[in-house]
CSV table of C-alpha atoms in Angstrom, one decimal:
chain,number,residue,atom,x,y,z
A,1,UNK,CA,36.6,-42.3,-30.4
A,2,UNK,CA,33.6,-40.7,-32.1
A,3,UNK,CA,31.7,-43.5,-30.9
A,4,UNK,CA,32.2,-42.7,-27.5
A,5,UNK,CA,32.2,-39.0,-27.7
A,6,UNK,CA,28.3,-40.1,-28.8
A,7,UNK,CA,27.7,-43.2,-26.3
A,8,UNK,CA,28.5,-40.1,-23.7
A,9,UNK,CA,26.3,-37.2,-25.2
A,10,UNK,CA,23.5,-40.0,-25.4
A,11,UNK,CA,24.0,-40.6,-21.3
A,12,UNK,CA,24.6,-37.1,-20.6
A,13,UNK,CA,20.8,-36.3,-22.3
A,14,UNK,CA,19.7,-39.6,-20.5
A,15,UNK,CA,20.9,-38.2,-17.1
A,16,UNK,CA,19.1,-34.7,-17.7
A,17,UNK,CA,16.0,-36.3,-18.6
A,18,UNK,CA,15.8,-38.3,-15.7
A,19,UNK,CA,16.5,-35.7,-13.5
A,20,UNK,CA,13.9,-33.5,-14.8
A,21,UNK,CA,11.4,-35.8,-14.7
A,22,UNK,CA,12.2,-36.6,-11.5
A,23,UNK,CA,11.9,-32.8,-10.5
A,24,UNK,CA,8.9,-32.1,-12.0
A,25,UNK,CA,7.3,-35.7,-10.2
A,26,UNK,CA,8.5,-34.2,-6.8
A,27,UNK,CA,6.8,-31.5,-7.3
A,28,UNK,CA,3.4,-33.0,-8.8
A,29,UNK,CA,3.8,-35.0,-5.0
A,30,UNK,CA,3.8,-31.8,-3.4
A,31,UNK,CA,1.4,-31.3,-0.3
A,32,UNK,CA,-1.6,-28.3,-1.1
A,33,UNK,CA,-1.7,-26.4,2.2
A,34,UNK,CA,-4.3,-27.1,4.8
A,35,UNK,CA,-7.3,-24.7,4.0
A,36,UNK,CA,-10.1,-23.4,6.5
A,37,UNK,CA,-12.5,-25.9,4.8
A,38,UNK,CA,-9.9,-29.1,4.9
A,39,UNK,CA,-9.0,-28.6,8.5
A,40,UNK,CA,-12.6,-28.3,10.0
A,41,UNK,CA,-13.0,-31.6,7.6
A,42,UNK,CA,-10.2,-33.0,9.2
A,43,UNK,CA,-11.7,-31.8,13.2
A,44,UNK,CA,-14.9,-33.3,12.3
A,45,UNK,CA,-13.0,-36.9,12.3
A,46,UNK,CA,-12.9,-36.6,15.8
A,47,UNK,CA,-16.5,-36.8,15.7
A,48,UNK,CA,-16.8,-40.4,14.6
A,49,UNK,CA,-14.3,-41.5,17.2
A,50,UNK,CA,-16.5,-43.4,20.1
A,51,UNK,CA,-14.0,-44.4,22.2
A,52,UNK,CA,-10.2,-43.9,23.0
A,53,UNK,CA,-7.6,-43.8,25.4
A,54,UNK,CA,-4.8,-41.5,25.4
A,55,UNK,CA,-1.5,-40.2,27.8
A,56,UNK,CA,-0.7,-36.2,28.1
A,57,UNK,CA,2.4,-34.8,29.5
A,58,UNK,CA,2.2,-31.6,30.9
A,59,UNK,CA,3.7,-28.8,32.2
A,60,UNK,CA,2.2,-25.9,33.5
A,61,UNK,CA,3.8,-22.2,34.8
A,62,UNK,CA,3.0,-19.4,36.4
A,63,UNK,CA,4.4,-17.0,35.1
A,64,UNK,CA,4.1,-14.2,38.1
A,65,UNK,CA,-0.2,-12.9,39.8
A,66,UNK,CA,-1.2,-9.2,39.8
A,67,UNK,CA,2.5,-8.4,37.6
A,68,UNK,CA,4.4,-10.2,40.1
A,69,UNK,CA,7.3,-12.1,38.4
A,70,UNK,CA,8.8,-14.0,41.9
A,71,UNK,CA,6.9,-17.1,42.1
A,72,UNK,CA,8.0,-18.8,38.7
A,73,UNK,CA,10.0,-21.0,40.2
A,74,UNK,CA,7.8,-21.8,43.1
A,75,UNK,CA,4.7,-22.3,40.4
A,76,UNK,CA,5.9,-25.0,38.5
A,77,UNK,CA,4.2,-28.1,38.1
A,78,UNK,CA,4.5,-31.5,35.9
A,79,UNK,CA,1.6,-33.4,34.8
A,80,UNK,CA,0.7,-37.1,34.2
A,81,UNK,CA,-2.7,-37.8,32.8
A,82,UNK,CA,-4.6,-40.6,31.7
A,83,UNK,CA,-7.7,-40.3,29.4
A,84,UNK,CA,-10.3,-42.4,29.1
A,85,UNK,CA,-12.8,-41.3,27.2
A,86,UNK,CA,-16.3,-43.3,25.8
A,87,UNK,CA,-19.3,-40.7,25.0
A,88,UNK,CA,-20.8,-40.1,27.2
A,89,UNK,CA,-18.5,-40.9,29.9
A,90,UNK,CA,-14.6,-39.8,30.7
A,91,UNK,CA,-12.3,-40.6,33.4
A,92,UNK,CA,-9.4,-38.6,33.9
A,93,UNK,CA,-6.3,-39.7,36.5
A,94,UNK,CA,-3.8,-36.6,37.4
A,95,UNK,CA,-1.1,-37.1,38.7
A,96,UNK,CA,0.6,-33.1,39.6
A,97,UNK,CA,4.1,-33.2,40.9
A,98,UNK,CA,5.2,-30.0,42.9
A,99,UNK,CA,8.5,-29.6,43.8
A,100,UNK,CA,9.8,-33.1,43.5
A,101,UNK,CA,6.0,-34.3,45.3
A,102,UNK,CA,3.6,-36.0,43.8
A,103,UNK,CA,-0.4,-36.1,44.4
A,104,UNK,CA,-2.9,-38.1,42.3
A,105,UNK,CA,-6.4,-37.1,41.5
A,106,UNK,CA,-8.3,-39.0,39.7
A,107,UNK,CA,-12.0,-37.7,38.2
A,108,UNK,CA,-14.7,-39.6,36.2
A,109,UNK,CA,-17.4,-37.4,34.7
A,110,UNK,CA,-20.9,-39.2,34.2
A,111,UNK,CA,-24.5,-37.6,32.3
A,112,UNK,CA,-25.5,-36.7,36.0
A,113,UNK,CA,-22.1,-34.9,37.3
A,114,UNK,CA,-18.5,-35.3,38.1
A,115,UNK,CA,-17.2,-37.7,40.7
A,116,UNK,CA,-14.0,-37.2,42.3
A,117,UNK,CA,-11.8,-40.3,44.1
A,118,UNK,CA,-11.2,-40.2,48.4
A,119,UNK,CA,-8.8,-42.2,48.5
A,120,UNK,CA,-9.6,-42.7,52.4
A,121,UNK,CA,-12.9,-43.9,51.9
A,122,UNK,CA,-12.3,-45.5,48.6
A,123,UNK,CA,-15.1,-43.6,47.5
A,124,UNK,CA,-16.5,-41.5,44.5
A,125,UNK,CA,-18.0,-38.6,45.9
A,126,UNK,CA,-20.0,-36.5,43.3
A,127,UNK,CA,-19.1,-32.7,43.6
A,128,UNK,CA,-19.7,-29.3,41.8
A,129,UNK,CA,-15.8,-28.7,41.3
A,130,UNK,CA,-14.0,-29.3,38.6
A,131,UNK,CA,-9.7,-29.3,38.9
A,132,UNK,CA,-8.4,-26.7,36.9
A,133,UNK,CA,-6.6,-29.1,34.4
A,134,UNK,CA,-9.7,-30.8,33.3
A,135,UNK,CA,-10.7,-26.8,32.5
A,136,UNK,CA,-8.4,-26.2,30.2
A,137,UNK,CA,-8.5,-29.2,28.0
A,138,UNK,CA,-11.2,-28.3,27.3
A,139,UNK,CA,-9.6,-25.6,25.1
A,140,UNK,CA,-7.7,-28.1,23.0
A,141,UNK,CA,-11.2,-30.5,22.4
A,142,UNK,CA,-11.5,-30.9,18.6
A,143,UNK,CA,-15.3,-29.6,19.1
A,144,UNK,CA,-14.6,-26.4,20.7
A,145,UNK,CA,-11.4,-26.0,18.6
A,146,UNK,CA,-13.8,-26.8,15.2
A,147,UNK,CA,-16.2,-24.0,16.7
A,148,UNK,CA,-13.7,-21.4,17.6
A,149,UNK,CA,-12.3,-21.7,14.2
A,150,UNK,CA,-15.8,-21.2,12.8
A,151,UNK,CA,-16.0,-18.1,14.4
A,152,UNK,CA,-12.4,-16.9,13.8
A,153,UNK,CA,-10.5,-15.2,10.1
A,154,UNK,CA,-7.4,-18.0,10.4
A,155,UNK,CA,-5.9,-18.7,6.9
A,156,UNK,CA,-2.4,-20.2,7.8
A,157,UNK,CA,-2.2,-23.5,8.9
A,158,UNK,CA,1.6,-24.7,9.1
A,159,UNK,CA,2.4,-28.1,9.3
A,160,UNK,CA,4.9,-30.7,10.9
A,161,UNK,CA,5.1,-34.2,11.7
A,162,UNK,CA,5.4,-35.0,15.3
A,163,UNK,CA,6.2,-38.6,16.1
A,164,UNK,CA,5.8,-39.8,12.2
A,165,UNK,CA,2.5,-38.3,12.5
A,166,UNK,CA,1.5,-35.7,10.2
A,167,UNK,CA,0.1,-32.5,11.7
A,168,UNK,CA,-2.0,-29.5,11.3
A,169,UNK,CA,-1.4,-26.2,13.5
A,170,UNK,CA,-3.6,-24.0,14.3
A,171,UNK,CA,-3.2,-21.2,15.8
A,172,UNK,CA,-6.6,-19.4,17.8
A,173,UNK,CA,-6.9,-16.2,20.2
A,174,UNK,CA,-10.1,-15.9,22.9
A,175,UNK,CA,-10.6,-12.5,23.4
A,176,UNK,CA,-11.7,-11.7,26.8
A,177,UNK,CA,-12.4,-8.5,29.6
A,178,UNK,CA,-10.0,-5.8,30.3
A,179,UNK,CA,-7.6,-6.7,27.1
A,180,UNK,CA,-7.0,-10.4,29.2
A,181,UNK,CA,-6.8,-12.9,26.5
A,182,UNK,CA,-5.8,-17.3,25.6
A,183,UNK,CA,-3.0,-18.0,23.1
A,184,UNK,CA,-4.3,-21.1,22.1
A,185,UNK,CA,-1.4,-23.1,19.9
A,186,UNK,CA,-2.7,-27.0,19.4
A,187,UNK,CA,-1.3,-29.5,16.7
A,188,UNK,CA,-3.7,-31.6,15.5
A,189,UNK,CA,-3.4,-35.3,14.0
A,190,UNK,CA,-4.2,-35.5,10.4
A,191,UNK,CA,-5.6,-39.1,10.1
A,192,UNK,CA,-7.7,-39.1,12.9
A,193,UNK,CA,-8.6,-35.0,13.8
A,194,UNK,CA,-7.4,-34.9,17.5
A,195,UNK,CA,-4.1,-33.2,19.1
A,196,UNK,CA,-0.9,-34.4,19.4
A,197,UNK,CA,0.5,-31.3,21.3
A,198,UNK,CA,-1.0,-28.2,22.7
A,199,UNK,CA,-0.3,-25.0,24.5
A,200,UNK,CA,-2.4,-22.9,26.4
A,201,UNK,CA,-0.9,-18.9,27.4
A,202,UNK,CA,-3.2,-17.2,29.5
A,203,UNK,CA,-3.0,-13.8,29.4
A,204,UNK,CA,-5.1,-12.6,32.7
A,205,UNK,CA,-4.6,-11.5,35.8
A,206,UNK,CA,-2.7,-14.9,36.8
A,207,UNK,CA,-0.1,-15.4,34.1
A,208,UNK,CA,0.3,-19.0,33.1
A,209,UNK,CA,1.6,-21.1,30.2
A,210,UNK,CA,0.1,-25.2,30.0
A,211,UNK,CA,1.8,-27.3,27.3
A,212,UNK,CA,0.4,-30.8,26.3
A,213,UNK,CA,2.2,-33.4,25.2
A,214,UNK,CA,-0.2,-36.4,24.3
A,215,UNK,CA,1.0,-40.3,23.5
A,216,UNK,CA,-0.1,-43.8,23.4
A,217,UNK,CA,-4.3,-43.0,22.0
A,218,UNK,CA,-6.2,-46.1,21.4
A,219,UNK,CA,-9.0,-46.9,20.0
A,220,UNK,CA,-10.3,-49.8,21.2
A,221,UNK,CA,-13.6,-49.8,22.6
A,222,UNK,CA,-13.6,-49.0,26.6
A,223,UNK,CA,-15.8,-51.2,28.3
A,224,UNK,CA,-18.6,-49.1,30.5
A,225,UNK,CA,-17.0,-50.8,34.3
A,226,UNK,CA,-14.1,-48.4,33.6
A,227,UNK,CA,-16.4,-45.5,34.6
A,228,UNK,CA,-18.1,-47.6,37.7
A,229,UNK,CA,-18.4,-44.9,40.8
A,230,UNK,CA,-20.0,-47.5,43.2
């Protein structure tokens, strides 16, 4: 009996030792919270990407115009965007669905300007107008986020897993005239420095919000023929 008590005591001691050791290892393996410097380094990874394709699912919600909120249900739009990005070229196929009716716009940005595809004439036309969705996407471009972050005193960078990928959340505010602003929340993929999710809130004369989910990233080389406008 005494021998059994000794064995039991040794067994309990071993379990306690293993438990304490496991706690210590888990503590040592905990991730260090991101700093501004490490987030800037992470964003810099996107600068080394010379070619990539990705999809965006988005929603635009109009919350009202000049204080009116009676148009909310009429101003919700669903977006599906395909992006081919190979510096200095950019191609986007944007499908906008409003009240169940889809419409597709294709654009190609080249060094000499922006082209929009005319489905009737089957030609690319050089234009000075850029769809607003394309303009909104510039606010979550890694290079733009990096510049904005350099000019703001942000110190809190929460982390989150999205589709099995580790991301860092960056919250920024762009001040405008007359107390207007754009609030940006973007979840950056730690490994590649590109966004996986973003929410833009426009506190302007036109109240609206844009949400984006990024998927199907491919970093294979895109042929130059994809950006042909002839």
